[in-house]
Amino acid sequence: MLEQIEQVLDARVRPQLALHGGGIQSLDCEGGVYRFRLLGQCAGCAAADLTTELLIQEELLQAVPGLIGVELVCPVSDELLRQARSILSQSHGG
């Protein structure tokens, strides 16, 4: 199923994301649910949920039999965690 998903992403989704300086990374597909993260300008974008629903989910559910859902995974980067810790330590006198 992941191979089919990648074909759809290459043909229909990645070109659209690239127009906005973004991309998509497949993480896994288990139990009919595809999990991914957005890359580049799309990562952390305020419209990420809308992109997921209107572009990625719609294209994949139409084209991949047996797929029942898609899930955007939004991990916090190590750099962002470092910055947050720095800010918090400064504000607490540490």
mmCIF file of C-alpha atoms in Angstrom:
data_model
loop_
_atom_site.group_PDB
_atom_site.id
_atom_site.type_symbol
_atom_site.label_atom_id
_atom_site.label_comp_id
_atom_site.label_asym_id
_atom_site.label_seq_id
_atom_site.Cartn_x
_atom_site.Cartn_y
_atom_site.Cartn_z
ATOM 1 C CA MET A 1 0.000 0.000 0.000
ATOM 2 C CA LEU A 2 2.860 2.401 0.780
ATOM 3 C CA GLU A 3 4.185 1.970 -2.767
ATOM 4 C CA GLN A 4 0.794 3.029 -4.158
ATOM 5 C CA ILE A 5 0.742 5.995 -1.808
ATOM 6 C CA GLU A 6 4.205 7.095 -2.949
ATOM 7 C CA GLN A 7 3.079 6.937 -6.591
ATOM 8 C CA VAL A 8 0.092 9.171 -5.853
ATOM 9 C CA LEU A 9 2.250 11.552 -3.848
ATOM 10 C CA ASP A 10 4.776 11.831 -6.685
ATOM 11 C CA ALA A 11 2.108 12.411 -9.318
ATOM 12 C CA ARG A 12 -0.443 14.584 -7.517
ATOM 13 C CA VAL A 13 0.742 15.901 -4.158
ATOM 14 C CA ARG A 14 4.476 16.634 -4.202
ATOM 15 C CA PRO A 15 4.249 18.962 -7.228
ATOM 16 C CA GLN A 16 1.593 21.043 -5.415
ATOM 17 C CA LEU A 17 3.598 21.205 -2.185
ATOM 18 C CA ALA A 18 6.753 22.137 -4.123
ATOM 19 C CA LEU A 19 4.974 25.222 -5.468
ATOM 20 C CA HIS A 20 4.962 26.493 -1.882
ATOM 21 C CA GLY A 21 8.509 25.407 -1.036
ATOM 22 C CA GLY A 22 7.375 22.322 0.824
ATOM 23 C CA GLY A 23 7.425 18.567 0.694
ATOM 24 C CA ILE A 24 6.161 15.428 2.358
ATOM 25 C CA GLN A 25 7.929 12.539 4.075
ATOM 26 C CA SER A 26 6.174 9.201 4.481
ATOM 27 C CA LEU A 27 6.565 7.676 7.925
ATOM 28 C CA ASP A 28 4.429 4.526 7.803
ATOM 29 C CA CYS A 29 1.121 3.016 6.846
ATOM 30 C CA GLU A 30 -0.428 0.658 9.374
ATOM 31 C CA GLY A 31 -4.002 -0.492 9.738
ATOM 32 C CA GLY A 32 -4.999 1.475 6.654
ATOM 33 C CA VAL A 33 -3.799 4.777 8.161
ATOM 34 C CA TYR A 34 -0.997 6.642 6.399
ATOM 35 C CA ARG A 35 1.262 8.775 8.617
ATOM 36 C CA PHE A 36 3.486 11.527 7.285
ATOM 37 C CA ARG A 37 5.214 14.783 8.091
ATOM 38 C CA LEU A 38 5.365 17.944 6.054
ATOM 39 C CA LEU A 39 8.751 19.397 5.125
ATOM 40 C CA GLY A 40 10.198 22.758 4.127
ATOM 41 C CA GLN A 41 7.870 25.741 4.132
ATOM 42 C CA CYS A 42 4.882 23.446 4.753
ATOM 43 C CA ALA A 43 6.262 22.189 8.077
ATOM 44 C CA GLY A 44 4.585 24.085 10.877
ATOM 45 C CA CYS A 45 2.528 26.177 8.466
ATOM 46 C CA ALA A 46 -0.748 27.452 9.872
ATOM 47 C CA ALA A 47 -2.529 25.894 6.888
ATOM 48 C CA ALA A 48 -0.990 22.420 7.402
ATOM 49 C CA ASP A 49 -4.259 20.903 8.625
ATOM 50 C CA LEU A 50 -6.109 22.335 5.644
ATOM 51 C CA THR A 51 -3.411 21.045 3.265
ATOM 52 C CA THR A 52 -3.698 17.626 4.857
ATOM 53 C CA GLU A 53 -7.472 17.515 4.535
ATOM 54 C CA LEU A 54 -8.026 19.157 1.156
ATOM 55 C CA LEU A 55 -4.998 17.957 -0.781
ATOM 56 C CA ILE A 56 -3.265 14.950 0.729
ATOM 57 C CA GLN A 57 -6.203 13.097 2.276
ATOM 58 C CA GLU A 58 -8.513 13.700 -0.672
ATOM 59 C CA GLU A 59 -5.994 12.534 -3.276
ATOM 60 C CA LEU A 60 -4.914 9.455 -1.345
ATOM 61 C CA LEU A 61 -8.364 8.253 -0.297
ATOM 62 C CA GLN A 62 -9.584 8.520 -3.894
ATOM 63 C CA ALA A 63 -6.611 6.687 -5.383
ATOM 64 C CA VAL A 64 -5.546 4.042 -2.852
ATOM 65 C CA PRO A 65 -7.990 1.191 -2.162
ATOM 66 C CA GLY A 66 -8.037 0.091 1.467
ATOM 67 C CA LEU A 67 -6.687 3.351 2.819
ATOM 68 C CA ILE A 68 -9.014 4.605 5.548
ATOM 69 C CA GLY A 69 -7.222 7.696 6.811
ATOM 70 C CA VAL A 70 -4.212 9.976 6.834
ATOM 71 C CA GLU A 71 -2.479 11.460 9.860
ATOM 72 C CA LEU A 72 -0.133 14.430 9.974
ATOM 73 C CA VAL A 73 2.646 13.906 12.503
ATOM 74 C CA CYS A 74 4.076 17.172 13.842
ATOM 75 C CA PRO A 75 7.228 16.466 15.807
ATOM 76 C CA VAL A 76 8.988 19.300 17.560
ATOM 77 C CA SER A 77 12.505 19.755 16.187
ATOM 78 C CA ASP A 78 15.571 19.562 18.437
ATOM 79 C CA GLU A 79 16.409 23.158 17.486
ATOM 80 C CA LEU A 80 12.997 24.406 18.573
ATOM 81 C CA LEU A 81 13.315 22.559 21.893
ATOM 82 C CA ARG A 82 16.766 24.094 22.449
ATOM 83 C CA GLN A 83 15.409 27.588 21.781
ATOM 84 C CA ALA A 84 12.464 27.057 24.127
ATOM 85 C CA ARG A 85 14.739 25.810 26.923
ATOM 86 C CA SER A 86 17.019 28.812 26.454
ATOM 87 C CA ILE A 87 14.105 31.252 26.657
ATOM 88 C CA LEU A 88 12.658 29.532 29.715
ATOM 89 C CA SER A 89 15.979 29.433 31.543
ATOM 90 C CA GLN A 90 16.498 33.174 30.886
ATOM 91 C CA SER A 91 13.040 34.079 32.104
ATOM 92 C CA HIS A 92 13.530 32.081 35.309
ATOM 93 C CA GLY A 93 16.924 33.605 36.120
ATOM 94 C CA GLY A 94 18.732 30.383 35.285
#
